[in-house]
mmCIF file of C-alpha atoms in Angstrom:
data_model
loop_
_atom_site.group_PDB
_atom_site.id
_atom_site.type_symbol
_atom_site.label_atom_id
_atom_site.label_comp_id
_atom_site.label_asym_id
_atom_site.label_seq_id
_atom_site.Cartn_x
_atom_site.Cartn_y
_atom_site.Cartn_z
ATOM 1 C CA SER G 204 99.841 26.662 -209.421
ATOM 2 C CA GLN G 205 101.470 24.156 -207.170
ATOM 3 C CA VAL G 206 99.265 20.462 -207.481
ATOM 4 C CA THR G 207 95.489 20.619 -205.655
ATOM 5 C CA PRO G 208 95.231 17.085 -203.495
ATOM 6 C CA TRP G 209 91.957 16.071 -205.519
ATOM 7 C CA PRO G 210 89.601 13.554 -203.959
ATOM 8 C CA LEU G 211 89.094 10.774 -206.556
ATOM 9 C CA MET G 212 89.359 10.884 -210.973
ATOM 10 C CA ALA G 213 87.155 13.877 -211.750
ATOM 11 C CA ILE G 214 86.669 12.329 -215.350
ATOM 12 C CA ASN G 215 83.910 16.024 -216.036
ATOM 13 C CA THR G 216 84.260 18.297 -214.241
ATOM 14 C CA ALA G 217 82.562 21.772 -214.834
ATOM 15 C CA LEU G 218 82.832 25.731 -213.791
ATOM 16 C CA THR G 219 79.044 26.264 -211.691
ATOM 17 C CA ARG G 220 77.909 29.609 -212.244
ATOM 18 C CA ASP G 221 79.382 30.354 -209.087
ATOM 19 C CA GLY G 222 82.677 29.983 -209.118
ATOM 20 C CA MET G 223 82.442 26.454 -208.197
ATOM 21 C CA VAL G 224 84.132 23.259 -209.814
ATOM 22 C CA GLN G 225 82.096 20.461 -209.919
ATOM 23 C CA SER G 226 83.575 16.819 -210.217
ATOM 24 C CA PHE G 227 82.607 13.604 -210.585
ATOM 25 C CA GLY G 228 84.199 9.670 -212.254
ATOM 26 C CA SER G 229 85.266 7.476 -209.223
ATOM 27 C CA THR G 230 84.250 6.233 -206.100
ATOM 28 C CA SER G 231 85.903 4.950 -202.550
ATOM 29 C CA THR G 232 86.663 1.760 -202.589
ATOM 30 C CA GLY G 233 86.638 1.619 -198.366
ATOM 31 C CA CYS G 234 90.875 1.209 -198.773
ATOM 32 C CA THR G 235 93.551 3.797 -197.199
ATOM 33 C CA ASP G 236 96.077 4.553 -199.687
ATOM 34 C CA THR G 237 98.949 5.544 -198.279
ATOM 35 C CA THR G 238 100.489 7.666 -201.011
ATOM 36 C CA PRO G 239 97.723 8.637 -202.608
ATOM 37 C CA TYR G 240 99.666 11.473 -204.686
ATOM 38 C CA ASP G 241 102.563 9.622 -205.762
ATOM 39 C CA TRP G 242 102.483 8.919 -210.164
ATOM 40 C CA THR G 243 100.336 5.632 -209.885
ATOM 41 C CA GLY G 244 96.700 7.561 -209.099
ATOM 42 C CA ASN G 245 95.326 6.399 -205.640
ATOM 43 C CA SER G 246 94.291 2.827 -206.298
ATOM 44 C CA CYS G 247 91.510 3.296 -203.306
ATOM 45 C CA VAL G 248 89.385 4.780 -205.748
ATOM 46 C CA ALA G 249 87.269 2.788 -208.744
ATOM 47 C CA GLN G 250 85.617 4.173 -211.989
ATOM 48 C CA GLY G 251 81.964 5.470 -211.454
ATOM 49 C CA GLY G 252 80.309 8.551 -210.780
ATOM 50 C CA GLN G 253 77.006 6.566 -208.648
ATOM 51 C CA PHE G 254 77.576 7.259 -205.322
ATOM 52 C CA GLU G 255 79.729 10.944 -204.726
ATOM 53 C CA PHE G 256 80.651 14.133 -206.739
ATOM 54 C CA ASP G 257 82.948 16.422 -205.986
ATOM 55 C CA VAL G 258 82.040 20.466 -205.588
ATOM 56 C CA TRP G 259 85.199 22.369 -204.686
ATOM 57 C CA ASP G 260 85.359 25.909 -203.891
ATOM 58 C CA PRO G 261 88.795 27.348 -205.589
ATOM 59 C CA SER G 262 89.167 30.680 -203.730
ATOM 60 C CA THR G 263 89.748 27.547 -199.886
ATOM 61 C CA THR G 264 92.921 26.422 -200.269
ATOM 62 C CA ARG G 265 92.832 22.188 -200.888
ATOM 63 C CA THR G 266 95.739 20.062 -198.697
ATOM 64 C CA ILE G 267 95.644 17.155 -197.389
ATOM 65 C CA GLU G 268 93.419 17.559 -194.304
ATOM 66 C CA ASN G 269 90.449 18.417 -196.260
ATOM 67 C CA PHE G 270 90.530 17.775 -199.552
ATOM 68 C CA GLN G 271 87.357 15.626 -199.036
ATOM 69 C CA ASP G 272 85.599 18.025 -197.678
ATOM 70 C CA GLY G 273 83.776 19.199 -200.423
ATOM 71 C CA VAL G 274 82.529 15.074 -201.084
ATOM 72 C CA LEU G 275 79.007 15.324 -201.737
ATOM 73 C CA PRO G 276 76.659 11.374 -202.290
ATOM 74 C CA ASN G 277 75.122 10.791 -205.407
ATOM 75 C CA ASN G 278 71.579 10.739 -204.386
ATOM 76 C CA THR G 279 69.561 10.226 -208.133
ATOM 77 C CA TYR G 280 68.917 7.421 -210.119
ATOM 78 C CA THR G 281 71.123 8.412 -212.346
ATOM 79 C CA ASP G 282 75.543 7.192 -212.159
ATOM 80 C CA MET G 283 76.739 10.015 -214.051
ATOM 81 C CA PHE G 284 79.679 8.278 -215.509
ATOM 82 C CA CYS G 285 79.865 8.441 -219.136
ATOM 83 C CA SER G 286 77.697 11.227 -219.170
ATOM 84 C CA VAL G 287 77.735 14.641 -220.511
ATOM 85 C CA GLN G 288 78.002 18.063 -219.424
ATOM 86 C CA VAL G 289 76.399 21.209 -220.394
ATOM 87 C CA HIS G 290 75.114 24.562 -218.365
ATOM 88 C CA ASN G 291 71.349 25.268 -218.110
ATOM 89 C CA PRO G 292 71.115 29.250 -219.388
ATOM 90 C CA ASN G 293 68.166 29.121 -218.248
ATOM 91 C CA SER G 294 68.567 27.848 -214.227
ATOM 92 C CA GLY G 295 72.305 28.205 -214.088
ATOM 93 C CA SER G 296 73.137 24.729 -213.228
ATOM 94 C CA VAL G 297 75.087 21.946 -215.280
ATOM 95 C CA MET G 298 73.116 19.819 -216.328
ATOM 96 C CA THR G 299 74.802 16.144 -217.026
ATOM 97 C CA MET G 300 72.612 14.056 -219.277
ATOM 98 C CA GLY G 301 73.140 9.783 -219.750
ATOM 99 C CA GLY G 302 75.810 8.581 -217.746
ATOM 100 C CA ASP G 303 75.973 4.333 -217.037
ATOM 101 C CA ASP G 304 72.568 2.405 -215.420
ATOM 102 C CA GLY G 305 74.082 0.830 -212.701
ATOM 103 C CA LEU G 306 71.765 2.922 -210.795
ATOM 104 C CA GLY G 307 68.645 2.501 -213.223
ATOM 105 C CA ASN G 308 66.018 -0.525 -215.339
ATOM 106 C CA GLY G 309 68.139 -3.368 -215.794
ATOM 107 C CA ASN G 310 71.407 -2.733 -213.316
ATOM 108 C CA ASN G 311 73.723 -3.099 -216.123
ATOM 109 C CA PRO G 312 76.564 -0.235 -215.908
ATOM 110 C CA VAL G 313 77.042 -0.883 -219.510
ATOM 111 C CA ASN G 314 73.915 -0.056 -220.211
ATOM 112 C CA GLY G 315 72.864 4.038 -221.158
ATOM 113 C CA PRO G 316 70.427 5.563 -218.751
ATOM 114 C CA VAL G 317 67.583 8.184 -219.760
ATOM 115 C CA GLY G 318 68.601 10.185 -216.218
ATOM 116 C CA VAL G 319 68.842 13.797 -216.141
ATOM 117 C CA THR G 320 70.420 15.912 -213.256
ATOM 118 C CA SER G 321 70.371 18.944 -212.267
ATOM 119 C CA TYR G 322 73.443 20.811 -210.061
ATOM 120 C CA THR G 323 73.301 24.474 -208.361
ATOM 121 C CA VAL G 324 75.091 24.614 -204.654
ATOM 122 C CA GLN G 325 71.926 25.755 -203.806
ATOM 123 C CA GLN G 326 70.147 23.455 -205.093
ATOM 124 C CA GLY G 327 72.398 20.525 -204.166
ATOM 125 C CA LEU G 328 72.321 17.610 -207.316
ATOM 126 C CA ARG G 329 68.692 16.866 -208.296
ATOM 127 C CA ASP G 330 67.147 14.478 -210.607
ATOM 128 C CA GLU G 331 65.249 16.755 -213.250
ATOM 129 C CA ALA G 332 62.988 14.810 -216.222
ATOM 130 C CA PRO G 333 64.080 12.017 -217.790
ATOM 131 C CA MET G 334 65.823 11.660 -221.205
ATOM 132 C CA HIS G 335 63.289 9.655 -223.990
ATOM 133 C CA TYR G 336 65.926 7.560 -224.797
ATOM 134 C CA PRO G 337 69.262 6.399 -222.703
ATOM 135 C CA ARG G 338 72.355 7.452 -223.489
ATOM 136 C CA TRP G 339 75.616 6.271 -223.185
ATOM 137 C CA TYR G 340 78.706 8.756 -223.995
ATOM 138 C CA PRO G 341 76.235 11.632 -226.116
ATOM 139 C CA THR G 342 76.797 14.831 -227.320
ATOM 140 C CA ALA G 343 75.362 18.213 -225.455
ATOM 141 C CA ASN G 344 74.355 21.602 -226.610
ATOM 142 C CA ALA G 345 73.003 24.523 -225.142
ATOM 143 C CA MET G 346 70.640 26.710 -227.491
ATOM 144 C CA PRO G 347 71.382 30.974 -228.154
ATOM 145 C CA ASN G 348 67.464 30.162 -227.182
ATOM 146 C CA GLY G 349 68.446 28.375 -223.785
ATOM 147 C CA ASP G 350 66.611 24.675 -225.111
ATOM 148 C CA ILE G 351 69.991 22.148 -224.752
ATOM 149 C CA VAL G 352 69.863 19.777 -227.568
ATOM 150 C CA VAL G 353 71.509 16.157 -226.438
ATOM 151 C CA GLN G 354 72.626 13.920 -229.814
ATOM 152 C CA GLY G 355 73.800 10.805 -230.109
ATOM 153 C CA GLY G 356 75.396 7.837 -227.270
ATOM 154 C CA SER G 357 74.482 4.999 -227.636
ATOM 155 C CA VAL G 358 71.910 2.308 -226.253
ATOM 156 C CA ARG G 359 74.420 -0.196 -224.842
ATOM 157 C CA GLY G 360 77.718 1.246 -224.425
ATOM 158 C CA VAL G 361 80.031 0.058 -226.814
ATOM 159 C CA SER G 362 77.501 -2.580 -228.276
ATOM 160 C CA GLY G 363 74.872 -0.419 -229.484
ATOM 161 C CA PRO G 364 73.210 0.394 -230.756
ATOM 162 C CA GLY G 365 73.461 3.709 -231.150
ATOM 163 C CA VAL G 366 70.521 5.994 -230.389
ATOM 164 C CA LEU G 367 69.009 7.464 -233.876
ATOM 165 C CA THR G 368 67.129 10.597 -232.484
ATOM 166 C CA PRO G 369 68.413 13.385 -231.263
ATOM 167 C CA GLU G 370 66.100 15.606 -227.758
ATOM 168 C CA ARG G 371 65.638 18.992 -226.728
ATOM 169 C CA TYR G 372 64.869 19.828 -223.010
ATOM 170 C CA THR G 373 62.285 22.946 -223.169
ATOM 171 C CA PRO G 374 61.685 23.044 -218.875
ATOM 172 C CA ASN G 375 59.036 25.597 -219.522
ATOM 173 C CA GLU G 376 57.079 23.088 -222.312
ATOM 174 C CA GLY G 377 54.806 19.834 -220.835
ATOM 175 C CA SER G 378 57.933 16.882 -219.412
ATOM 176 C CA GLY G 379 60.680 18.643 -220.820
ATOM 177 C CA TRP G 380 62.085 16.530 -223.412
ATOM 178 C CA THR G 381 60.749 17.136 -226.694
ATOM 179 C CA LEU G 382 61.826 14.070 -229.640
ATOM 180 C CA LEU G 383 63.407 15.610 -232.714
ATOM 181 C CA THR G 384 62.215 12.751 -234.648
ATOM 182 C CA GLY G 385 62.462 15.425 -238.236
ATOM 183 C CA ALA G 386 66.520 15.154 -236.744
ATOM 184 C CA LYS G 387 66.681 10.986 -237.358
ATOM 185 C CA SER G 388 69.673 10.242 -238.558
ATOM 186 C CA SER G 389 70.885 6.003 -239.041
ATOM 187 C CA GLU G 390 74.645 8.043 -240.305
ATOM 188 C CA ALA G 391 75.231 10.431 -237.808
ATOM 189 C CA TYR G 392 74.354 8.484 -234.588
ATOM 190 C CA GLY G 393 73.456 4.849 -236.423
ATOM 191 C CA ASN G 394 75.779 1.440 -235.242
ATOM 192 C CA THR G 395 78.659 2.140 -235.296
ATOM 193 C CA GLN G 396 81.457 4.077 -232.983
ATOM 194 C CA ASN G 397 79.187 7.749 -231.796
#
């Protein structure tokens, strides 16, 4: 296939249940790069997932004229950069957990947030029940029964400490998130690199 113009630097990309491609990872700086697809890349975007994300329908050919048509605003309280994405088998949504706290507590972009978002074409991007612990670059897995387990990550970016207790997302039970205190581990999730 040919190179497809993309409106942002897609740090995270997921194929949605209905065949769309959701991505985020940068945001416009407001300038106009006259050669955004040369080998140096688009110099008019900056790291971040706080303001916008992109949804592309691969059945529509992207061109220089229409490549920004799928850019949508991020109206949630979570900056999705430095997060993890996983498919929620129960809802069919792409869930994004953690990231940067550029929009939340203290507005510090190297702190992890508790924010969780979900995306479907029908409902768009929306907030979900927050996790118990903030997480910067966590790991997540969908379990065979449909639960989602998120583990690891850092509370304060590269300076740590690590988040020692995993959490399980069960949307049909209580607030949605349960701490897995029996799986707490400083050896697995401690203060060193996550």
